[in-house]
Amino acid sequence: MNADEIDAQIRAIAAERRLPPSHLERWLAMDQPSRAAMLEIANTLRLRTGQLVAALDTLEEIAVREHVTVAAVLDHPEIRRISRRSGSAPSRASALLEQLRALRYPLLKEMQDDLRAEVSALNLPRGISLDLPKELGSDELTVSLRVRSGAELAHLLEALDRKRAGLTRIVEMLGGKREKNEI
Amino acid sequence: MKFDLDAVHVEGECADSALATRVLRALPRDVPVTHLPDARGATKPVSGARDPFGAGKRRLVIARRKTPFLIPCPAGSSKFACCGYLVLTLASNCPMDCSYCFLQEYLADNPSFQVYANYTDSFDELDRLADNARGRSFRVGTGELADSLAFDSLTAISRDLINFFAARENLTLELKTKTDEIGNLLAMDPRGRVLVSWTLSPDAVYRSSEHLTASPAARIAAARAVLDAGYRVAFHFDPLIAYPDAERDYLLLIDDLLDNVPPKQISFISMGGLRMTPRLRGAARSRFPGDPMLCGEDVLASDGRFRTFTPLRLSLYRTLAERFRKVGAEIPAYLCMEPASVHEHVFGAAPSRPATIGERLARG
């Protein structure tokens, strides 16, 4: 496909999906390999409007952050794998957005994984739940108890007390404390 | 610093003011000057401009301020542990153009670069403040809605301010800047009542985001010069931006600072992570689409602003605070627009009340 054909297809897909004009404008403003790579993945995974918007936004941010083109981001092995693997288009589209988010927020993902592992390692009894702040947007850990009797309450409080060190560690991790805080 | 002005508008009743006379005398001859009976229209966005905010920066309006000059810091909120800062608004907007600047949202509807000809009226407000609270000390700054010194080569307002504050026991003036425009300051005796503070960022942030500002090295050199001239100095690591290598770069910056300014002579430091409302984020990214500093790992926080996700942001605060602690000078420090719990994580203790912090920072 030449550049004109690519742009015509981009305009067609944008019209069909009712893509906001600002997003169409930004798509068309990309370098030609990026325009084409984006078009290919939009077609292959049959991205819906919201997915297309999210993908364009995230891709642009990654490209700016990493000083690379959108085509280079889409050439990432994990994204190529999602694009080529079997499975339904909607599930692959979700996987694409998840992978783009992991590329866009690498440290956040790593921290969330670490914290989830800490929570899981506590092995808390049923009736106690720990909720990490959404997207780690605060330092607040929510601890909930679900009980129906005094005995249950006593049992869960004892369990919490036994896990005090692990819980404190999670709160400190949310507060920016690292294993090695040496400079 | 160099001004790129497209036009100057002078409100009628200010035409003979000392400020207008000084500014018009200092202006390049090719800048058109218009006299208007009412300058309010001239403060609005330039219609049809591709970048109305940027165009506003190049249009200087000399007008009379009709509302109080002295206000509590507009960033203050009961959600945050604040520093008791009082803002003296003598100008609005700034000739420099930082990609992350909150003025892009705050002044979106009146972006012209305004300077208030009746600024000496603010002295009455300040005297009333001091008279009504004898025994208390206040830190008053002019660097919230404008850079305190960016326009000083044109206006020379700093001279009147320093003379005023030098004679007031319980008022401390903070001139906050990203420039090295200290010429007027060096000719004055502040008598310990004037603090000059610099926002400091690593070279990577300066090059990527802080357009038309002085380099970090030039800011530090200017700090050393005013310190030697009898001023107190302070430093704001705000916005703190968590880009890759940020930790290393900020620590190098602190090393540079402490090589030039002895820690015991730093009145205080502040830190504040980059925070942007969705509207500001949109405006900033639209004006600076290629700035990687605007594409950090920011998430929507509970106060409705995009901020670097909490553990990463707090880890950076902790690292900087620890480095200052290690030099052993007990430099007073506070966090801007952060809740009390974050202070506890970073400094290991709950913050004092804003008025108490304000007094401590004012007294030095």
Coordinates of C-alpha atoms in Angstrom, one line a residue:
Chain A
M1 CA 0.0 0.0 0.0
N2 CA 1.3 3.5 -0.8
A3 CA 0.9 6.4 1.6
D4 CA -2.3 7.6 0.0
E5 CA -3.9 4.2 0.3
I6 CA -2.9 3.9 3.9
D7 CA -4.4 7.3 4.7
A8 CA -7.6 6.5 2.9
Q9 CA -8.0 3.3 4.9
I10 CA -7.2 5.2 8.1
R11 CA -9.9 7.7 7.3
A12 CA -12.3 4.9 6.5
I13 CA -11.7 3.1 9.7
A14 CA -12.0 6.3 11.7
A15 CA -15.3 7.1 10.0
E16 CA -16.6 3.7 10.6
R17 CA -15.6 3.7 14.3
R18 CA -16.5 7.4 14.8
L19 CA -13.0 8.1 16.0
P20 CA -12.7 11.6 17.6
P21 CA -11.3 14.0 15.0
S22 CA -8.3 14.9 17.3
H23 CA -7.3 11.2 17.3
L24 CA -7.6 10.9 13.6
E25 CA -5.5 14.0 13.2
R26 CA -2.8 12.6 15.5
W27 CA -2.9 9.2 13.7
L28 CA -2.4 10.9 10.3
A29 CA 0.4 13.0 11.7
M30 CA 2.5 9.9 12.6
D31 CA 5.4 8.9 10.3
Q32 CA 4.3 6.6 7.5
P33 CA 5.5 3.3 9.0
S34 CA 3.7 4.1 12.3
R35 CA 0.5 5.0 10.5
A36 CA 0.7 1.7 8.6
A37 CA 1.6 -0.4 11.7
M38 CA -1.3 1.1 13.6
L39 CA -3.7 0.5 10.8
E40 CA -2.6 -3.1 10.5
I41 CA -3.1 -3.8 14.2
A42 CA -6.5 -2.0 14.2
N43 CA -7.7 -4.2 11.4
T44 CA -6.2 -7.4 12.7
L45 CA -7.6 -7.1 16.2
R46 CA -10.7 -5.3 15.0
L47 CA -10.2 -2.6 17.7
R48 CA -13.4 -0.8 18.8
T49 CA -13.6 2.9 19.2
G50 CA -12.6 3.0 22.9
Q51 CA -9.8 0.5 22.3
L52 CA -8.5 2.5 19.3
V53 CA -8.5 5.7 21.4
A54 CA -6.7 4.0 24.3
A55 CA -4.2 2.4 22.0
L56 CA -3.4 5.6 20.2
D57 CA -3.0 7.6 23.4
T58 CA -0.9 4.9 25.1
L59 CA 1.3 4.3 22.0
E60 CA 2.0 8.0 21.6
E61 CA 3.0 8.3 25.3
I62 CA 5.3 5.4 25.1
A63 CA 6.8 6.7 21.9
V64 CA 7.5 10.1 23.5
R65 CA 8.9 8.5 26.7
E66 CA 11.1 6.1 24.9
H67 CA 12.1 8.4 22.1
V68 CA 11.0 5.9 19.5
T69 CA 8.3 5.7 16.8
V70 CA 4.9 4.1 17.3
A71 CA 5.9 1.6 14.7
A72 CA 8.9 0.6 16.9
V73 CA 6.6 0.2 19.9
L74 CA 4.3 -2.0 17.8
D75 CA 7.3 -4.1 16.8
H76 CA 7.8 -5.1 20.4
P77 CA 8.1 -9.0 20.5
E78 CA 5.2 -9.3 23.0
I79 CA 2.9 -7.1 20.8
R80 CA 3.8 -9.0 17.7
R81 CA 3.0 -12.2 19.5
I82 CA -0.4 -10.9 20.5
S83 CA -1.1 -9.8 17.0
R84 CA -0.1 -13.2 15.5
R85 CA -1.5 -15.6 18.0
S86 CA -4.7 -17.5 17.7
G87 CA -7.8 -16.6 19.7
S88 CA -10.7 -14.2 19.3
A89 CA -10.1 -10.6 18.2
P90 CA -11.7 -9.2 21.3
S91 CA -9.5 -11.2 23.7
R92 CA -6.4 -10.3 21.7
A93 CA -7.5 -6.6 21.7
S94 CA -7.7 -6.7 25.5
A95 CA -4.3 -8.4 25.7
L96 CA -2.8 -5.7 23.4
L97 CA -4.1 -2.9 25.7
E98 CA -2.9 -4.7 28.8
Q99 CA 0.6 -5.1 27.2
L100 CA 0.7 -1.5 26.1
R101 CA -0.2 -0.4 29.6
A102 CA 2.7 -2.6 31.0
L103 CA 5.0 -0.9 28.5
R104 CA 3.7 2.6 29.5
Y105 CA 3.8 2.0 33.2
P106 CA 6.7 -0.5 33.8
L107 CA 7.6 0.5 37.3
L108 CA 3.9 0.7 38.4
K109 CA 3.3 -2.8 37.1
E110 CA 6.4 -4.1 38.9
M111 CA 5.3 -2.5 42.1
Q112 CA 1.8 -3.8 41.8
D113 CA 3.2 -7.3 41.2
D114 CA 5.5 -7.0 44.2
L115 CA 2.7 -5.8 46.5
R116 CA 0.2 -8.5 45.3
A117 CA 2.9 -11.1 46.0
E118 CA 3.3 -9.6 49.5
V119 CA -0.5 -9.8 50.1
S120 CA -0.6 -13.3 48.8
A121 CA 2.3 -14.4 51.0
L122 CA 0.4 -13.3 54.1
N123 CA -2.0 -16.1 53.5
L124 CA -4.8 -14.3 55.4
P125 CA -7.8 -16.3 56.5
R126 CA -11.2 -16.0 54.9
G127 CA -13.0 -12.9 56.2
I128 CA -10.0 -10.6 56.0
S129 CA -9.4 -8.7 52.8
L130 CA -6.7 -6.3 51.8
D131 CA -7.3 -3.8 49.1
L132 CA -4.4 -1.9 47.6
P133 CA -5.1 1.6 46.4
K134 CA -6.3 1.9 42.8
E135 CA -3.3 2.2 40.5
L136 CA -1.3 2.9 43.7
G137 CA -2.7 6.4 43.6
S138 CA -2.4 6.8 47.3
D139 CA -0.6 5.4 50.4
E140 CA -3.8 3.9 51.8
L141 CA -4.2 0.2 52.5
T142 CA -7.8 -0.9 53.2
V143 CA -8.2 -3.8 55.6
S144 CA -11.7 -5.3 55.8
L145 CA -13.0 -7.8 58.2
R146 CA -16.2 -9.8 57.6
V147 CA -17.5 -11.4 60.7
R148 CA -20.8 -12.8 62.1
S149 CA -19.8 -13.5 65.7
G150 CA -17.6 -12.5 68.5
A151 CA -15.6 -15.6 68.1
E152 CA -15.0 -15.0 64.4
L153 CA -13.9 -11.4 65.2
A154 CA -11.5 -12.6 67.9
H155 CA -10.1 -15.2 65.5
L156 CA -9.5 -12.6 62.7
L157 CA -8.0 -10.0 65.0
E158 CA -5.6 -12.6 66.3
A159 CA -4.7 -13.5 62.7
L160 CA -4.2 -9.9 61.9
D161 CA -1.9 -9.5 64.9
R162 CA 0.1 -12.5 63.8
K163 CA 0.6 -10.9 60.4
R164 CA 1.5 -7.5 61.8
A165 CA 5.0 -7.4 60.4
G166 CA 3.9 -8.4 56.9
L167 CA 1.1 -5.8 57.0
T168 CA 3.4 -3.1 58.2
R169 CA 5.8 -4.0 55.4
I170 CA 3.0 -3.5 52.8
V171 CA 2.1 -0.1 54.3
E172 CA 5.8 0.9 54.2
M173 CA 6.1 -0.2 50.6
L174 CA 3.1 2.0 49.8
G175 CA 4.9 4.8 51.6
G176 CA 7.9 4.5 49.3
K177 CA 10.2 2.4 51.5
R178 CA 12.4 0.1 49.6
E179 CA 14.3 -3.0 50.6
K180 CA 17.6 -1.1 50.0
N181 CA 17.1 2.5 50.7
E182 CA 20.8 3.3 50.6
I183 CA 21.9 5.9 48.1
Chain B
M1 CA 16.5 37.9 30.6
K2 CA 15.4 38.4 27.1
F3 CA 11.8 39.4 26.5
D4 CA 9.9 38.5 23.3
L5 CA 7.1 41.0 23.5
D6 CA 4.6 41.5 20.6
A7 CA 2.8 44.3 22.2
V8 CA 2.4 46.4 25.3
H9 CA -1.0 47.7 26.6
V10 CA -1.1 50.4 29.2
E11 CA -4.4 51.1 31.1
G12 CA -5.2 54.8 30.9
E13 CA -5.0 55.6 34.6
C14 CA -1.6 53.9 34.8
A15 CA 0.0 55.9 32.0
D16 CA 1.9 58.2 34.3
S17 CA 2.7 55.6 37.0
A18 CA 6.3 55.1 38.0
L19 CA 6.1 51.5 36.8
A20 CA 4.8 52.3 33.4
T21 CA 7.4 55.0 33.0
R22 CA 10.2 52.5 33.9
V23 CA 8.9 49.7 31.7
L24 CA 8.3 51.9 28.6
R25 CA 11.8 53.4 29.0
A26 CA 13.4 49.9 29.2
L27 CA 11.4 48.4 26.3
P28 CA 12.9 47.9 22.8
R29 CA 11.7 50.6 20.5
D30 CA 10.0 48.3 18.0
V31 CA 7.5 47.0 20.5
P32 CA 4.1 48.7 19.8
V33 CA 2.6 50.4 22.8
T34 CA -1.2 51.0 23.1
H35 CA -3.0 53.0 25.7
L36 CA -6.4 51.7 26.6
P37 CA -9.1 53.2 28.9
D38 CA -9.8 49.7 30.4
A39 CA -7.2 46.9 29.9
R40 CA -9.4 44.0 30.9
G41 CA -10.1 43.1 27.3
A42 CA -6.4 43.0 26.6
T43 CA -5.8 40.3 29.2
K44 CA -8.1 37.8 27.4
P45 CA -6.7 35.1 25.1
V46 CA -5.6 36.4 21.7
S47 CA -8.4 35.3 19.3
G48 CA -7.3 33.1 16.4
A49 CA -3.9 32.4 17.9
R50 CA -2.7 28.8 17.5
D51 CA -1.3 28.9 21.0
P52 CA -3.3 31.6 22.9
F53 CA -1.5 30.9 26.2
G54 CA 1.9 31.3 24.5
A55 CA 0.7 34.5 22.7
G56 CA -0.5 35.9 26.0
K57 CA 3.0 35.6 27.4
R58 CA 4.2 38.0 24.7
R59 CA 1.6 40.6 25.4
L60 CA 2.4 42.8 28.4
V61 CA -0.4 44.6 30.1
I62 CA 0.2 47.3 32.7
A63 CA -2.9 47.8 34.6
R64 CA -4.3 48.6 38.0
R65 CA -5.1 45.7 40.3
K66 CA -8.6 46.1 41.6
T67 CA -8.6 43.1 44.0
P68 CA -6.5 42.4 47.0
F69 CA -2.8 41.7 46.4
L70 CA -2.3 39.5 49.4
I71 CA -4.0 36.1 49.5
P72 CA -3.4 32.7 51.1
C73 CA -1.6 30.3 48.8
P74 CA -4.1 29.1 46.2
A75 CA -2.6 25.6 46.3
G76 CA -3.6 25.3 50.0
S77 CA -6.3 22.8 51.0
S78 CA -7.5 21.0 54.1
K79 CA -6.5 17.8 52.3
F80 CA -2.8 18.9 52.4
A81 CA -0.3 19.7 55.1
C82 CA 0.5 23.3 54.0
C83 CA 3.4 25.6 54.7
G84 CA 1.5 28.8 55.6
Y85 CA 2.7 30.6 52.6
L86 CA 1.1 34.0 51.7
V87 CA 1.0 35.1 48.1
L88 CA 1.5 38.7 47.0
T89 CA 0.3 39.0 43.4
L90 CA 2.2 41.8 41.8
A91 CA 2.1 40.2 38.3
S92 CA 0.4 37.5 36.5
N93 CA 2.0 35.0 34.0
C94 CA 5.6 34.7 33.2
P95 CA 7.8 35.2 30.1
M96 CA 9.4 31.7 30.6
D97 CA 7.5 28.7 29.4
C98 CA 7.8 25.5 31.5
S99 CA 5.9 22.7 29.9
Y100 CA 4.4 21.6 33.3
C101 CA 3.4 25.1 34.5
F102 CA 0.0 25.2 36.3
L103 CA -0.6 28.7 34.9
Q104 CA -1.5 27.1 31.6
E105 CA -4.7 26.1 33.3
Y106 CA -5.0 28.7 36.0
L107 CA -4.6 31.6 33.6
A108 CA -6.1 30.1 30.5
D109 CA -8.8 32.7 30.4
N110 CA -6.6 35.7 30.9
P111 CA -3.1 34.7 29.8
S112 CA -1.6 38.1 29.1
F113 CA 1.5 39.0 31.1
Q114 CA 0.1 41.5 33.5
V115 CA 2.0 43.8 35.8
Y116 CA 0.2 45.9 38.3
A117 CA 1.1 49.6 38.3
N118 CA -0.4 50.2 41.8
Y119 CA 1.7 47.5 43.4
T120 CA 2.8 49.8 46.3
D121 CA -0.8 49.6 47.5
S122 CA 0.0 46.1 48.6
F123 CA 2.3 47.6 51.3
D124 CA -0.8 48.9 53.1
E125 CA -2.2 45.3 53.1
L126 CA 1.0 44.0 54.4
D127 CA 1.2 46.5 57.2
R128 CA -2.4 45.7 58.2
L129 CA -1.4 42.0 58.3
A130 CA 1.6 42.7 60.5
D131 CA -0.2 45.1 62.8
N132 CA -3.1 42.7 63.3
A133 CA -0.9 39.9 64.3
R134 CA 1.9 41.4 66.3
G135 CA 4.4 38.8 67.5
R136 CA 3.8 36.5 64.7
S137 CA 6.0 36.1 61.6
F138 CA 4.8 35.7 58.0
R139 CA 6.5 34.5 54.8
V140 CA 5.1 36.4 51.9
G141 CA 6.1 35.5 48.3
T142 CA 5.6 37.0 44.9
G143 CA 6.4 33.9 42.9
E144 CA 3.1 32.1 42.7
L145 CA 1.4 33.5 39.7
A146 CA 4.6 34.9 38.2
D147 CA 8.3 34.4 38.5
S148 CA 9.5 36.9 41.1
L149 CA 12.5 38.2 39.1
A150 CA 11.8 37.3 35.5
F151 CA 10.5 40.8 34.7
D152 CA 12.7 42.7 37.2
S153 CA 15.0 44.1 34.6
L154 CA 12.0 45.9 33.2
T155 CA 10.1 46.8 36.3
A156 CA 12.7 47.0 39.1
I157 CA 9.8 46.2 41.5
S158 CA 12.3 44.2 43.7
R159 CA 13.9 47.4 44.8
D160 CA 10.7 48.8 46.4
L161 CA 9.8 45.4 47.8
I162 CA 13.2 44.9 49.4
N163 CA 13.2 48.4 50.9
F164 CA 9.7 47.7 52.4
F165 CA 10.5 44.3 53.8
A166 CA 13.9 45.3 55.1
A167 CA 12.1 47.6 57.5
R168 CA 9.5 45.1 58.8
E169 CA 10.6 42.8 61.7
N170 CA 7.9 40.1 61.3
L171 CA 7.5 39.9 57.5
T172 CA 9.8 37.9 55.3
L173 CA 9.8 38.3 51.6
E174 CA 10.4 35.3 49.4
L175 CA 11.4 36.0 45.8
K176 CA 11.0 32.7 44.0
T177 CA 12.6 32.3 40.6
K178 CA 14.1 30.2 37.8
T179 CA 16.2 33.0 36.5
D180 CA 19.6 34.5 37.4
E181 CA 18.2 38.1 37.3
I182 CA 19.8 39.3 40.5
G183 CA 21.2 42.6 39.3
N184 CA 18.8 44.8 41.3
L185 CA 19.1 42.5 44.4
L186 CA 22.9 42.9 44.6
A187 CA 22.5 46.7 44.9
M188 CA 20.3 46.5 48.0
D189 CA 20.6 45.6 51.7
P190 CA 17.9 43.2 52.6
R191 CA 18.8 43.3 56.4
G192 CA 18.0 39.6 56.7
R193 CA 14.3 40.0 55.8
V194 CA 14.5 38.7 52.2
L195 CA 14.8 35.2 51.1
V196 CA 15.5 34.3 47.5
S197 CA 14.5 30.8 46.5
W198 CA 15.2 28.9 43.3
T199 CA 13.2 26.0 41.8
L200 CA 15.9 23.5 41.0
S201 CA 15.7 20.7 38.4
P202 CA 18.2 18.4 36.9
D203 CA 19.7 19.3 33.5
A204 CA 17.4 16.7 31.8
V205 CA 14.3 18.5 33.1
Y206 CA 15.7 21.9 32.4
R207 CA 16.5 21.0 28.8
S208 CA 13.3 19.2 28.1
S209 CA 10.7 21.3 30.0
E210 CA 12.0 24.6 31.4
H211 CA 12.1 26.8 28.3
L212 CA 13.8 30.2 28.5
T213 CA 14.8 29.7 32.1
A214 CA 18.4 30.0 33.5
S215 CA 20.3 26.7 33.6
P216 CA 20.5 24.9 36.9
A217 CA 24.1 25.8 37.2
A218 CA 23.3 29.5 36.6
R219 CA 20.6 29.4 39.3
I220 CA 23.0 27.9 41.8
A221 CA 25.6 30.5 41.0
A222 CA 23.0 33.2 41.4
A223 CA 22.1 31.7 44.8
R224 CA 25.7 31.8 45.9
A225 CA 25.9 35.5 44.8
V226 CA 22.8 36.7 46.7
L227 CA 23.9 34.7 49.7
D228 CA 27.1 36.6 49.7
A229 CA 25.1 39.8 49.4
G230 CA 23.2 39.2 52.6
Y231 CA 20.1 37.4 51.4
R232 CA 18.8 34.1 52.8
V233 CA 18.4 31.3 50.2
A234 CA 16.0 28.4 49.8
F235 CA 15.4 25.8 47.2
H236 CA 12.3 24.1 45.8
F237 CA 12.6 20.7 44.2
D238 CA 9.2 21.2 42.7
P239 CA 8.0 19.7 40.5
L240 CA 10.0 16.6 41.3
I241 CA 9.7 14.5 38.1
A242 CA 10.2 10.7 38.3
Y243 CA 11.7 10.1 34.9
P244 CA 14.2 7.2 34.3
D245 CA 17.5 8.2 36.1
A246 CA 15.7 10.8 38.1
E247 CA 17.1 9.6 41.4
R248 CA 20.7 9.7 40.1
D249 CA 20.2 13.1 38.5
Y250 CA 18.5 14.7 41.5
L251 CA 21.3 13.5 43.8
L252 CA 23.9 14.9 41.5
L253 CA 22.0 18.2 41.5
I254 CA 22.0 18.2 45.3
D255 CA 25.7 17.6 45.3
D256 CA 26.2 20.5 42.9
L257 CA 24.1 22.7 45.2
L258 CA 25.9 21.7 48.3
D259 CA 29.3 22.3 46.7
N260 CA 28.3 25.9 46.2
V261 CA 25.9 26.7 49.0
P262 CA 26.8 25.4 52.5
P263 CA 23.9 23.4 53.9
K264 CA 23.8 25.5 57.1
Q265 CA 23.1 28.5 55.0
I266 CA 20.1 27.0 53.3
S267 CA 16.9 28.4 55.0
F268 CA 14.7 25.5 53.8
I269 CA 14.0 23.1 51.0
S270 CA 10.6 22.1 49.7
M271 CA 9.7 19.2 47.5
G272 CA 6.5 18.5 45.5
G273 CA 5.9 15.8 42.9
L274 CA 4.6 16.8 39.5
R275 CA 0.8 17.1 39.8
M276 CA -1.6 18.0 37.0
T277 CA -5.3 18.2 36.8
P278 CA -6.7 16.5 33.7
R279 CA -7.3 19.9 32.1
L280 CA -3.7 21.1 32.8
R281 CA -2.3 17.7 31.6
G282 CA -4.3 18.1 28.3
A283 CA -3.1 21.7 27.9
A284 CA 0.5 20.9 28.6
R285 CA 0.6 17.9 26.3
S286 CA -1.0 19.8 23.6
R287 CA 1.5 22.7 23.8
F288 CA 4.5 20.4 24.4
P289 CA 3.6 17.0 22.7
G290 CA 7.2 15.8 22.5
D291 CA 8.2 16.4 26.2
P292 CA 8.9 13.0 27.8
M293 CA 8.7 14.6 31.3
L294 CA 4.9 14.9 30.8
C295 CA 4.6 11.2 30.2
G296 CA 5.8 9.8 33.5
E297 CA 4.1 7.0 35.4
D298 CA 1.3 9.2 36.6
V299 CA -2.1 8.0 37.7
L300 CA -5.2 9.8 38.8
A301 CA -4.8 10.3 42.5
S302 CA -7.6 10.8 45.1
D303 CA -7.4 14.6 44.8
G304 CA -8.3 14.5 41.1
R305 CA -4.8 15.2 39.9
F306 CA -2.4 13.0 37.9
R307 CA 0.6 12.2 40.0
T308 CA 3.4 9.8 39.8
F309 CA 2.1 6.6 41.5
T310 CA 2.6 6.9 45.2
P311 CA 5.4 4.5 46.2
L312 CA 7.6 5.8 43.4
R313 CA 6.9 9.4 44.2
L314 CA 7.5 8.9 47.9
S315 CA 10.6 6.9 47.3
L316 CA 12.1 9.8 45.4
Y317 CA 11.1 12.2 48.3
R318 CA 12.7 9.9 50.8
T319 CA 15.9 9.6 48.7
L320 CA 16.3 13.4 48.5
A321 CA 15.4 14.0 52.2
E322 CA 17.9 11.3 53.2
R323 CA 20.6 13.0 51.2
F324 CA 20.0 16.3 52.9
R325 CA 19.8 14.5 56.3
K326 CA 23.2 13.0 55.7
V327 CA 24.9 16.3 55.4
G328 CA 23.8 16.9 59.0
A329 CA 22.6 20.4 58.8
E330 CA 19.0 19.9 59.8
I331 CA 17.7 21.9 56.9
P332 CA 14.0 22.7 57.5
A333 CA 12.0 20.9 54.8
Y334 CA 8.3 20.6 53.8
L335 CA 6.3 18.9 51.1
C336 CA 4.0 20.9 48.8
M337 CA 0.4 19.7 48.2
E338 CA 0.8 16.4 50.0
P339 CA -1.2 15.0 52.9
A340 CA 0.1 14.6 56.4
S341 CA 0.5 10.9 56.0
V342 CA 3.1 11.5 53.2
H343 CA 5.0 13.8 55.5
E344 CA 5.1 11.0 58.0
H345 CA 6.4 8.5 55.5
V346 CA 9.1 10.9 54.2
F347 CA 10.2 12.7 57.4
G348 CA 9.2 10.2 60.0
A349 CA 7.0 12.7 61.9
A350 CA 3.6 14.4 61.4
P351 CA 3.8 17.9 60.1
S352 CA 3.2 20.9 62.3
R353 CA 0.2 23.2 61.7
P354 CA 0.5 25.5 58.6
A355 CA 0.8 28.6 60.7
T356 CA 3.6 27.0 62.8
I357 CA 5.5 25.9 59.7
G358 CA 5.0 29.4 58.1
E359 CA 6.4 31.1 61.2
R360 CA 9.4 28.7 61.3
L361 CA 10.2 29.3 57.6
A362 CA 9.8 33.1 58.0
R363 CA 12.1 33.4 61.0
G364 CA 14.8 31.1 59.5

